[in-house]
XYZ file of C-alpha atoms in Angstrom:
681
model
C -71.585 -192.141 -40.323
C -75.029 -191.153 -38.984
C -76.499 -194.350 -37.622
C -79.588 -195.920 -39.068
C -82.280 -197.657 -37.047
C -81.286 -201.085 -35.708
C -81.356 -203.736 -38.426
C -83.700 -206.656 -37.802
C -81.789 -209.710 -36.599
C -82.514 -213.234 -37.843
C -85.479 -214.536 -35.835
C -84.708 -216.823 -32.931
C -80.952 -216.449 -33.188
C -79.560 -215.990 -29.675
C -75.902 -216.119 -30.675
C -73.777 -214.938 -33.568
C -74.673 -216.590 -36.865
C -72.370 -219.495 -37.683
C -72.931 -222.003 -40.466
C -73.153 -221.977 -44.217
C -75.025 -222.802 -47.388
C -76.545 -226.242 -46.882
C -77.466 -228.191 -50.008
C -78.810 -231.509 -48.703
C -80.486 -232.230 -52.043
C -77.016 -233.199 -53.273
C -76.862 -236.069 -50.776
C -78.869 -239.172 -49.774
C -81.311 -238.351 -47.006
C -79.525 -240.598 -44.516
C -76.587 -238.157 -44.675
C -78.788 -235.358 -43.311
C -78.838 -236.804 -39.800
C -75.058 -237.060 -39.811
C -74.922 -233.465 -41.011
C -77.019 -232.047 -38.194
C -75.051 -234.082 -35.640
C -71.852 -232.505 -36.950
C -73.504 -229.084 -37.065
C -74.250 -229.361 -33.361
C -70.700 -230.496 -32.688
C -69.342 -227.480 -34.562
C -71.667 -224.979 -32.883
C -73.637 -224.143 -36.035
C -76.524 -221.772 -35.337
C -77.951 -221.143 -38.841
C -77.738 -222.543 -42.373
C -78.901 -221.194 -45.749
C -81.136 -223.624 -47.630
C -83.100 -223.894 -50.865
C -81.162 -221.299 -52.864
C -80.714 -223.482 -55.971
C -83.689 -225.812 -55.496
C -86.351 -224.510 -57.869
C -86.215 -227.587 -60.128
C -86.828 -229.867 -57.119
C -89.481 -227.681 -55.490
C -91.402 -227.282 -58.769
C -90.481 -230.294 -60.937
C -93.243 -229.434 -63.416
C -95.015 -226.142 -64.074
C -97.498 -225.593 -61.246
C -96.697 -228.929 -59.553
C -94.815 -228.589 -56.266
C -92.893 -231.038 -54.086
C -92.192 -229.602 -50.643
C -91.921 -232.907 -48.797
C -88.130 -233.026 -48.708
C -87.901 -229.377 -47.582
C -90.543 -230.007 -44.892
C -88.440 -232.854 -43.512
C -85.249 -230.830 -43.688
C -86.650 -227.787 -41.873
C -88.223 -230.002 -39.224
C -84.874 -231.736 -38.707
C -83.069 -228.427 -38.354
C -85.652 -227.162 -35.864
C -85.457 -230.262 -33.675
C -81.697 -229.755 -33.512
C -81.874 -226.057 -32.650
C -80.564 -224.792 -35.994
C -82.182 -221.794 -37.662
C -82.846 -221.556 -41.415
C -82.058 -218.743 -43.813
C -84.596 -219.877 -46.415
C -83.893 -219.026 -50.030
C -86.230 -218.186 -52.861
C -84.581 -220.213 -55.658
C -85.114 -217.634 -58.357
C -81.460 -217.422 -59.411
C -81.762 -220.791 -61.172
C -85.038 -221.383 -63.050
C -85.650 -225.016 -64.083
C -84.945 -226.461 -67.512
C -88.676 -226.770 -68.184
C -89.060 -223.004 -67.716
C -86.454 -222.202 -70.350
C -87.905 -224.826 -72.681
C -91.198 -222.956 -72.514
C -89.626 -219.477 -72.465
C -86.275 -219.437 -74.283
C -86.638 -215.676 -74.604
C -86.033 -215.424 -70.833
C -82.378 -216.303 -71.411
C -80.297 -213.117 -71.546
C -78.681 -211.747 -74.694
C -75.173 -210.316 -74.735
C -74.278 -206.917 -76.121
C -73.023 -208.726 -79.223
C -76.422 -210.368 -79.758
C -75.525 -213.848 -78.445
C -78.277 -215.546 -76.434
C -76.820 -217.452 -73.501
C -77.758 -221.095 -72.979
C -79.180 -222.965 -70.011
C -76.741 -224.953 -67.870
C -75.158 -222.485 -65.461
C -76.743 -220.096 -62.977
C -78.012 -216.547 -63.081
C -78.888 -216.781 -66.799
C -81.855 -214.436 -66.507
C -83.333 -211.614 -68.524
C -84.679 -209.515 -65.671
C -87.174 -207.825 -68.011
C -88.828 -211.133 -68.878
C -92.501 -211.123 -67.892
C -92.707 -214.953 -67.766
C -89.673 -215.020 -65.465
C -91.183 -212.417 -63.177
C -94.463 -214.319 -63.033
C -92.780 -217.661 -62.324
C -90.470 -216.128 -59.697
C -93.402 -214.487 -57.935
C -95.320 -217.784 -57.974
C -92.587 -219.925 -56.388
C -91.898 -217.177 -53.847
C -95.569 -217.046 -52.889
C -95.754 -220.825 -52.572
C -92.757 -220.858 -50.227
C -94.081 -217.973 -48.150
C -97.509 -219.536 -47.692
C -96.022 -222.867 -46.646
C -93.166 -221.752 -44.368
C -94.073 -218.309 -42.992
C -94.797 -219.820 -39.582
C -92.253 -222.624 -39.564
C -90.360 -222.524 -36.247
C -86.971 -222.946 -37.959
C -87.380 -219.874 -40.175
C -84.942 -217.103 -39.239
C -85.014 -214.975 -42.383
C -85.650 -215.032 -46.117
C -82.829 -215.081 -48.660
C -84.042 -213.772 -52.050
C -82.241 -214.963 -55.201
C -78.415 -215.113 -54.968
C -75.697 -212.556 -55.723
C -77.621 -210.260 -58.069
C -75.355 -208.993 -60.833
C -73.229 -212.151 -60.958
C -72.573 -213.397 -63.583
C -75.018 -211.376 -65.747
C -76.540 -208.024 -64.886
C -77.498 -206.543 -68.262
C -79.446 -208.162 -71.076
C -79.726 -206.547 -74.522
C -82.748 -208.357 -75.966
C -85.843 -206.784 -77.515
C -87.831 -207.205 -74.287
C -85.162 -205.188 -72.509
C -85.282 -202.588 -75.265
C -89.006 -202.039 -74.652
C -88.468 -201.999 -70.886
C -85.581 -199.525 -71.281
C -87.825 -197.131 -73.189
C -90.395 -197.229 -70.388
C -87.625 -196.647 -67.860
C -86.345 -193.666 -69.864
C -89.830 -192.173 -69.817
C -89.858 -192.434 -66.035
C -86.365 -190.996 -65.665
C -86.353 -188.252 -68.301
C -90.012 -187.686 -69.211
C -89.696 -187.160 -72.962
C -87.538 -187.945 -75.975
C -86.403 -184.319 -76.058
C -85.112 -184.659 -72.516
C -83.278 -187.860 -73.481
C -81.662 -186.099 -76.430
C -80.520 -183.309 -74.137
C -79.217 -185.666 -71.424
C -77.355 -187.865 -73.872
C -75.990 -185.072 -76.051
C -77.310 -186.758 -79.186
C -76.442 -183.723 -81.291
C -72.946 -185.216 -81.271
C -72.361 -187.638 -84.178
C -75.914 -187.122 -85.424
C -77.630 -189.450 -82.914
C -80.810 -187.392 -82.460
C -84.008 -189.423 -81.775
C -87.485 -188.370 -82.912
C -89.344 -190.862 -80.688
C -88.407 -193.165 -77.830
C -89.284 -196.113 -80.075
C -86.120 -195.413 -82.042
C -83.947 -196.078 -78.985
C -82.364 -199.488 -78.452
C -80.002 -200.773 -75.776
C -76.351 -199.787 -76.326
C -75.481 -202.858 -78.355
C -72.140 -203.342 -80.073
C -71.375 -200.524 -82.514
C -68.549 -200.053 -85.054
C -66.754 -197.656 -82.719
C -67.446 -196.132 -79.321
C -71.125 -195.719 -78.551
C -72.833 -192.879 -76.736
C -71.365 -192.827 -73.190
C -74.428 -191.232 -71.581
C -76.632 -193.933 -73.114
C -74.293 -196.630 -71.765
C -74.344 -195.053 -68.308
C -78.139 -194.889 -68.287
C -78.291 -198.520 -69.395
C -76.093 -199.561 -66.474
C -78.517 -197.718 -64.187
C -81.464 -199.381 -65.916
C -79.958 -202.884 -65.565
C -79.310 -202.317 -61.875
C -82.807 -200.896 -61.306
C -84.397 -203.808 -63.182
C -82.702 -206.391 -60.983
C -83.792 -204.377 -57.954
C -87.408 -204.350 -59.222
C -87.350 -208.145 -59.208
C -85.866 -208.253 -55.726
C -88.446 -205.866 -54.293
C -91.276 -207.809 -55.964
C -90.216 -210.978 -54.146
C -89.519 -209.054 -50.945
C -92.980 -207.534 -50.937
C -94.600 -210.958 -51.331
C -92.596 -212.228 -48.363
C -93.418 -209.169 -46.259
C -97.117 -209.611 -47.028
C -97.315 -213.344 -46.329
C -94.628 -213.616 -43.628
C -94.780 -210.313 -41.741
C -91.991 -209.727 -39.257
C -89.512 -212.113 -40.902
C -86.429 -210.224 -42.192
C -85.752 -210.354 -45.929
C -82.283 -210.060 -47.436
C -80.251 -210.876 -50.505
C -76.533 -211.507 -50.441
C -74.444 -208.600 -51.718
C -70.903 -208.719 -53.110
C -69.696 -205.265 -52.102
C -65.949 -205.860 -52.566
C -64.755 -203.810 -55.528
C -62.800 -206.901 -56.570
C -65.964 -208.980 -56.948
C -68.908 -207.046 -58.406
C -68.987 -203.782 -60.359
C -72.530 -203.715 -61.758
C -74.650 -203.069 -58.656
C -75.237 -199.736 -56.910
C -75.214 -200.991 -53.337
C -76.147 -197.594 -51.896
C -79.550 -198.073 -53.554
C -79.808 -201.760 -52.626
C -78.910 -201.163 -48.981
C -82.128 -199.191 -48.568
C -84.255 -202.101 -49.812
C -83.155 -205.034 -47.624
C -84.169 -205.550 -44.015
C -80.701 -206.784 -43.103
C -77.559 -206.128 -45.173
C -75.647 -209.339 -45.874
C -72.498 -209.873 -47.891
C -70.377 -212.548 -49.552
C -66.613 -212.091 -49.563
C -63.795 -214.170 -51.026
C -60.071 -213.503 -50.882
C -58.644 -212.403 -54.227
C -55.232 -214.023 -54.591
C -53.766 -211.571 -57.113
C -50.704 -210.595 -55.127
C -52.401 -207.910 -53.053
C -52.574 -208.044 -49.257
C -55.763 -210.075 -49.006
C -56.557 -209.042 -45.440
C -56.628 -205.373 -46.503
C -59.147 -206.170 -49.241
C -61.188 -208.051 -46.632
C -61.165 -205.108 -44.221
C -62.150 -202.745 -47.023
C -65.063 -204.964 -48.095
C -66.280 -205.261 -44.502
C -66.078 -201.498 -43.966
C -67.933 -200.912 -47.239
C -70.659 -203.407 -46.296
C -71.133 -201.807 -42.882
C -71.412 -198.423 -44.574
C -74.058 -199.702 -47.003
C -75.915 -200.810 -43.857
C -75.807 -197.227 -42.562
C -73.393 -198.172 -39.788
C -75.699 -200.862 -38.419
C -74.598 -204.451 -37.831
C -74.700 -206.652 -40.916
C -74.022 -210.325 -41.644
C -71.279 -212.134 -43.547
C -73.391 -214.692 -45.396
C -70.626 -216.403 -47.380
C -66.860 -216.768 -47.277
C -64.550 -219.763 -47.583
C -62.975 -222.099 -45.073
C -59.919 -222.466 -47.319
C -59.271 -222.196 -51.067
C -61.864 -221.372 -53.711
C -62.019 -222.887 -57.199
C -62.668 -220.084 -59.665
C -59.396 -218.128 -59.721
C -56.376 -218.989 -61.867
C -54.597 -220.110 -58.683
C -56.491 -221.167 -55.568
C -54.171 -221.596 -52.590
C -55.360 -223.088 -49.323
C -55.666 -220.786 -46.350
C -52.831 -221.026 -43.875
C -53.463 -222.475 -40.387
C -55.493 -219.952 -38.395
C -56.332 -217.797 -41.414
C -59.966 -218.888 -41.577
C -60.655 -217.773 -37.998
C -58.692 -214.579 -38.529
C -60.722 -213.760 -41.661
C -63.980 -214.528 -39.878
C -63.241 -212.430 -36.810
C -61.951 -209.540 -38.925
C -65.411 -209.347 -40.512
C -67.007 -209.520 -37.059
C -64.744 -206.721 -35.814
C -65.995 -204.511 -38.624
C -69.667 -205.082 -37.923
C -70.752 -208.573 -38.977
C -73.059 -210.429 -36.604
C -71.440 -213.761 -37.397
C -69.529 -215.744 -39.995
C -71.241 -217.947 -42.562
C -69.584 -219.988 -45.305
C -70.123 -221.444 -48.727
C -70.755 -224.231 -48.059
C -71.469 -226.803 -45.315
C -70.471 -230.047 -47.038
C -68.087 -230.034 -50.007
C -69.830 -231.086 -53.225
C -68.791 -234.231 -55.103
C -70.194 -233.013 -58.395
C -70.726 -229.794 -60.264
C -68.652 -226.705 -60.970
C -67.710 -226.010 -57.340
C -66.573 -229.449 -56.187
C -63.074 -228.102 -55.487
C -64.368 -225.112 -53.498
C -63.583 -225.602 -49.811
C -66.337 -226.252 -47.272
C -66.925 -226.643 -43.553
C -66.967 -230.430 -43.984
C -64.247 -231.076 -46.597
C -63.773 -234.168 -48.738
C -61.154 -235.176 -46.144
C -63.923 -235.380 -43.530
C -63.671 -234.590 -39.851
C -60.109 -235.881 -39.471
C -58.782 -232.725 -41.123
C -57.289 -229.376 -40.206
C -60.227 -227.516 -41.781
C -62.779 -229.363 -39.634
C -60.768 -228.843 -36.451
C -60.520 -225.123 -37.220
C -64.252 -224.985 -37.997
C -65.182 -226.425 -34.614
C -62.706 -224.145 -32.840
C -64.178 -221.112 -34.604
C -67.701 -222.161 -33.665
C -66.671 -222.382 -30.015
C -64.963 -218.988 -30.194
C -67.951 -217.247 -31.772
C -70.114 -218.742 -29.025
C -68.085 -216.720 -26.509
C -68.729 -213.417 -28.301
C -72.506 -213.191 -28.164
C -72.231 -210.014 -26.079
C -71.117 -208.017 -29.105
C -74.455 -208.528 -30.870
C -75.999 -205.157 -31.637
C -72.821 -203.160 -31.014
C -71.435 -200.885 -33.699
C -67.975 -200.461 -35.149
C -66.281 -197.139 -34.396
C -64.827 -195.331 -37.447
C -62.044 -192.726 -37.559
C -62.377 -191.359 -41.110
C -64.475 -191.652 -44.249
C -63.887 -192.414 -47.915
C -66.307 -191.291 -50.613
C -67.380 -193.929 -53.088
C -70.046 -193.944 -55.796
C -70.746 -196.956 -58.000
C -72.347 -194.818 -60.693
C -69.233 -192.656 -60.935
C -67.208 -195.867 -61.287
C -69.456 -196.999 -64.155
C -69.055 -193.664 -65.906
C -65.293 -193.492 -65.483
C -64.882 -197.030 -66.860
C -66.429 -196.131 -70.239
C -64.262 -195.807 -73.338
C -62.082 -192.961 -74.538
C -60.943 -191.419 -71.278
C -57.611 -189.518 -71.079
C -55.808 -192.657 -69.847
C -57.137 -196.200 -70.017
C -54.802 -197.085 -67.134
C -56.569 -194.811 -64.652
C -58.595 -197.238 -62.556
C -61.023 -196.063 -59.876
C -60.701 -199.328 -58.000
C -56.897 -199.043 -57.917
C -57.125 -195.561 -56.418
C -59.676 -196.712 -53.833
C -57.532 -199.718 -52.905
C -54.401 -197.577 -52.613
C -55.950 -194.816 -50.510
C -57.683 -197.374 -48.303
C -54.407 -199.269 -47.741
C -52.719 -196.057 -46.652
C -55.468 -195.374 -44.104
C -55.403 -199.022 -43.001
C -51.659 -198.794 -42.380
C -52.368 -195.836 -40.097
C -54.678 -198.178 -38.157
C -57.687 -196.009 -39.011
C -61.104 -197.642 -39.294
C -62.881 -196.279 -42.361
C -66.530 -195.661 -43.125
C -67.516 -195.298 -46.768
C -70.014 -192.594 -47.673
C -72.067 -191.533 -50.665
C -70.858 -188.165 -52.015
C -74.074 -186.463 -50.925
C -74.113 -187.937 -47.398
C -73.765 -185.961 -44.176
C -70.012 -185.980 -43.494
C -69.962 -183.826 -40.375
C -69.017 -186.707 -38.051
C -65.651 -187.280 -39.751
C -62.496 -185.233 -39.190
C -61.018 -186.596 -42.449
C -62.726 -187.460 -45.750
C -60.766 -188.986 -48.636
C -61.952 -188.953 -52.265
C -59.870 -191.455 -54.275
C -61.914 -191.332 -57.507
C -65.049 -189.287 -58.160
C -65.134 -188.624 -61.895
C -68.916 -188.032 -61.756
C -69.836 -185.382 -59.207
C -72.966 -183.247 -59.227
C -73.194 -179.613 -58.205
C -74.955 -180.818 -55.053
C -71.912 -182.932 -54.266
C -69.659 -179.917 -54.730
C -71.784 -177.884 -52.335
C -71.835 -180.743 -49.834
C -68.041 -181.013 -49.813
C -67.619 -177.247 -49.581
C -69.965 -177.171 -46.591
C -68.022 -180.020 -44.969
C -64.704 -178.174 -45.307
C -66.079 -174.778 -44.263
C -67.361 -176.374 -41.062
C -63.926 -177.695 -40.129
C -63.413 -180.899 -42.093
C -60.264 -182.011 -43.881
C -60.795 -183.209 -47.451
C -58.308 -185.027 -49.707
C -59.238 -185.330 -53.406
C -57.364 -187.337 -56.028
C -57.079 -186.419 -59.709
C -59.806 -186.757 -62.388
C -62.552 -186.031 -59.851
C -65.475 -183.624 -60.244
C -65.265 -183.725 -64.034
C -68.789 -184.599 -65.276
C -72.401 -184.351 -64.179
C -74.962 -187.125 -63.791
C -75.305 -187.443 -67.585
C -71.540 -187.741 -68.175
C -71.464 -184.183 -69.536
C -68.428 -182.075 -68.640
C -69.376 -179.308 -66.214
C -69.355 -175.840 -67.838
C -66.040 -174.061 -67.455
C -62.628 -175.400 -66.487
C -61.958 -178.644 -64.680
C -62.544 -179.888 -61.984
C -66.105 -178.730 -62.457
C -68.139 -179.354 -59.333
C -65.027 -179.303 -57.107
C -63.398 -176.058 -58.317
C -64.652 -173.984 -55.400
C -63.842 -176.359 -52.582
C -60.342 -177.079 -53.952
C -59.555 -173.439 -54.788
C -58.093 -174.169 -58.216
C -58.765 -174.849 -61.861
C -57.117 -177.309 -64.227
C -56.090 -175.976 -67.597
C -55.286 -179.340 -69.117
C -54.881 -183.025 -68.297
C -51.451 -184.435 -69.086
C -51.527 -188.230 -68.670
C -48.098 -189.852 -68.613
C -46.763 -192.502 -70.925
C -46.108 -196.096 -69.943
C -43.260 -196.202 -67.413
C -43.000 -192.396 -67.280
C -42.768 -190.683 -63.880
C -42.718 -187.138 -62.516
C -40.887 -185.745 -59.498
C -42.666 -183.555 -56.964
C -40.646 -181.067 -54.910
C -41.497 -178.436 -52.340
C -41.610 -174.970 -53.939
C -38.941 -172.395 -53.303
C -39.381 -170.665 -49.965
C -41.553 -173.412 -48.471
C -40.386 -175.745 -45.680
C -38.382 -178.521 -47.302
C -40.187 -181.833 -47.602
C -39.498 -185.179 -49.213
C -39.234 -185.506 -52.970
C -42.223 -187.502 -54.186
C -42.631 -189.543 -57.356
C -45.867 -189.796 -59.293
C -46.838 -191.723 -62.379
C -49.720 -192.260 -64.825
C -51.193 -188.760 -64.625
C -50.445 -185.074 -64.213
C -52.521 -181.897 -64.384
C -51.733 -178.330 -65.367
C -53.096 -176.746 -62.168
C -53.911 -173.029 -61.784
C -54.289 -172.025 -58.098
C -57.366 -169.909 -57.362
C -56.727 -169.476 -53.642
C -55.048 -172.815 -52.930
C -51.417 -172.882 -51.807
C -48.828 -175.101 -53.475
C -47.407 -177.752 -51.148
C -45.537 -179.778 -53.785
C -44.844 -178.725 -57.374
C -43.782 -180.604 -60.482
C -40.033 -180.706 -61.093
C -40.407 -182.136 -64.573
C -42.921 -183.166 -67.200
C -45.243 -180.836 -69.118
C -46.487 -179.113 -65.912
C -42.923 -178.515 -64.576
C -42.965 -175.621 -62.123
C -46.726 -175.866 -61.652
C -48.543 -177.072 -58.532
C -48.808 -180.826 -58.069
C -50.294 -181.055 -54.549
C -52.294 -178.151 -53.168
C -53.976 -177.178 -49.916
C -56.941 -174.799 -49.797
C -57.955 -173.151 -46.536
C -61.711 -172.694 -46.610
C -63.658 -171.566 -43.567
C -62.564 -173.705 -40.630
C -61.132 -176.558 -42.711
C -58.773 -177.481 -45.507
C -59.102 -179.204 -48.881
C -56.142 -181.021 -50.445
C -55.761 -181.885 -54.125
C -53.378 -184.555 -55.459
C -52.918 -184.139 -59.221
C -50.819 -187.228 -59.975
C -50.863 -190.893 -59.008
C -49.037 -191.334 -55.708
C -48.661 -194.653 -53.950
C -46.963 -196.108 -50.892
C -44.720 -193.676 -48.971
C -45.304 -190.941 -51.564
C -49.050 -190.923 -50.853
C -48.339 -191.380 -47.146
C -46.409 -188.100 -47.107
C -49.510 -186.209 -48.288
C -51.872 -188.053 -45.957
C -49.522 -187.343 -43.031
C -50.075 -183.635 -43.623
C -53.825 -184.069 -44.083
C -54.125 -186.147 -40.902
C -52.295 -183.371 -39.042
C -54.861 -180.877 -40.364
C -57.617 -183.214 -39.169
C -55.958 -183.584 -35.748
C -55.749 -187.355 -36.219
C -52.725 -188.421 -34.204
C -50.667 -191.403 -35.376
C -51.515 -194.587 -33.480
C -48.170 -195.640 -32.074
C -47.146 -199.065 -30.884
C -49.043 -201.096 -33.479
C -47.084 -203.112 -36.013
C -47.959 -203.068 -39.684
C -50.679 -205.618 -40.489
C -51.956 -205.656 -36.919
C -55.529 -204.395 -36.670
C -57.128 -202.766 -33.650
C -60.856 -202.254 -34.231
C -63.484 -201.250 -31.682
C -67.171 -202.143 -31.410
C -69.295 -200.424 -28.792
C -72.899 -200.443 -27.587
C -75.149 -201.016 -24.592
C -73.356 -204.239 -23.680
C -69.955 -202.559 -23.503
C -66.888 -201.722 -25.555
C -64.937 -204.457 -27.323
C -61.460 -204.210 -28.825
C -60.574 -206.670 -31.585
C -56.807 -207.125 -31.991
C -55.992 -209.068 -35.166
C -52.422 -210.097 -35.910
C -51.885 -210.887 -39.604
C -48.119 -211.252 -39.148
C -45.828 -214.186 -38.318
C -44.551 -212.446 -35.184
C -46.090 -212.206 -31.707
C -47.096 -208.656 -30.868
C -48.409 -206.448 -28.057
C -51.382 -204.096 -28.326
C -51.799 -201.278 -25.826
C -55.172 -200.999 -24.077
C -56.921 -197.777 -23.089
C -58.516 -199.599 -20.149
C -58.231 -203.009 -18.494
C -60.658 -205.734 -19.381
C -61.222 -209.422 -20.039
C -60.071 -211.296 -23.131
C -63.158 -213.225 -24.184
C -61.636 -216.047 -26.249
C -59.285 -217.178 -23.464
C -61.038 -215.784 -20.399
C -57.803 -214.163 -19.227
C -57.641 -210.703 -17.671
C -56.015 -207.959 -19.753
C -54.398 -204.968 -18.095
C -52.398 -202.243 -19.838
C -51.382 -204.292 -22.872
C -52.560 -207.376 -24.674
C -50.352 -210.152 -26.033
C -51.531 -211.286 -29.487
C -49.682 -214.351 -30.838
C -48.643 -214.538 -34.480
C -51.661 -215.097 -36.729
C -54.111 -214.895 -33.820
C -57.074 -212.771 -32.770
C -57.888 -211.489 -29.316
C -61.128 -209.782 -28.242
C -61.150 -207.723 -25.064
C -64.258 -206.459 -23.317
C -62.970 -203.258 -21.788
C -64.014 -202.301 -18.257
C -65.851 -199.104 -17.596
């Protein structure tokens, strides 16, 4: 990925960030001194404060109480701990909602949510925007020069739990947004295809949000509303950011993302990454039977990519179990450190947690913390202090960048469009395809950058497209240019189908990708539940393995592409199933059915050979080898997620930083452990 300018680091932080959300308002003030003593013992360098404190900072409209926060920040400063200071605008006080009940969001079904949780905000509400700007300005004026201030933390996890509101205020705001995006009602009618089902509008005033309708609503309207909801949240972020920039110049401003596809699907992080000074992310293991460390690696790679390849910061993860899944297992011994250092390997400048001290009350009292209910005589605390010591030995990696081997295209707006109703198969899931393709690359020990479909891809020998239902003509030209110049492209089914308005491209599928793939698709043929198709090598071609696909098949017509595997059964029997198109100096592969595991691996083996990506031998499955490099040197992170000791070959000798031991031609990595080698030369 082309590198962006260096991201601003938290002010005054000389080591990697280590700490967590600190909510001292939940505790008697005498506990604070015990907290900072333990923070020093654990090696904490920064904590996030004030995120949910609006009701305490402004107990009555226009009346502020900063005394407790003054004392807290002073205490942190005296003890050498930096502050990531929040604007508390994710949780307006009860008095605000009493005065402005219309600021509570309304569901698509017309239900107005009640006060008593968090993130219950209509982002189009003028009173909310005014109140949020006021408390942000008060904080900036008071603390811009405080010596503990490292950076500003606006709001909290935009998009969770509510991103879109469907109230009348949002309706009016949506109409203004449509004017800015489309220019006129005629242009809206054209973009949305309102001639279908008689939905034509005479004026913009006739347009409402896509509320619940008797049957499926207009998909282009729903897609635009998802864009509008995302843009409206971003307007509120940038309003607070601009206040902070004006009153506290030079102090970085961020908000915590949730880039994992398993955690947030309503935010276009490509757009948000351009607005923050430093990209930060929250990540929690999803215990749904998947390999959790692969999901973690994918989220970290995606976050780094949103940051343009620059270092970023893990602002929240958990020391052990969480409390909001159906089942919340504890982390195994050593897993917390392994999770933390896996994020660092993939670009994070530290490891922060939710939260410092485990709450006794409230909805998250069973969520793990750095100081658990069991106190300091506990495995979690001992692992916390050990991790703090280990991170203290890695300060040399600050500012280095993770080295990627391949890229995967991802577009949140395409995901939104594909997820709308009445698609050829409701089982086709963009996230599943992304997870599956990523896991296959991960098992090849390839480090992956994610890229927007219109990004410069020239640095990557291999680009994988797991799901790109929405692809513009510009995207098609970009991918064609990439292949013609020598790149290897792999595209999965149901990609390139519609334009930015969810309109099918003129002519046969796959629309914007016809030229680069060298084929057309006569018809989709989704498979029934439990139905599979066999893929065989065509007569006269070198014999290859028989593959099995499910869920989907296409009736493919080659227009220059060669058939590598064909269907042995199903409606498209005898037709191409996997194709390869030579174009200029490169090749473009198309996979027209759902392949997983070794069946997908067989295709990617061939694509990697085209891309001249040699298999990395000698690494066991679920052992990561990730490199960061920069002015301070080159660092190899070897992460062993298995229960067996392993060896990792080294390209050069060096020093293992966590143990201080020299490392020659190979590195011993115990079961469940992490080793970090600074390579010589």
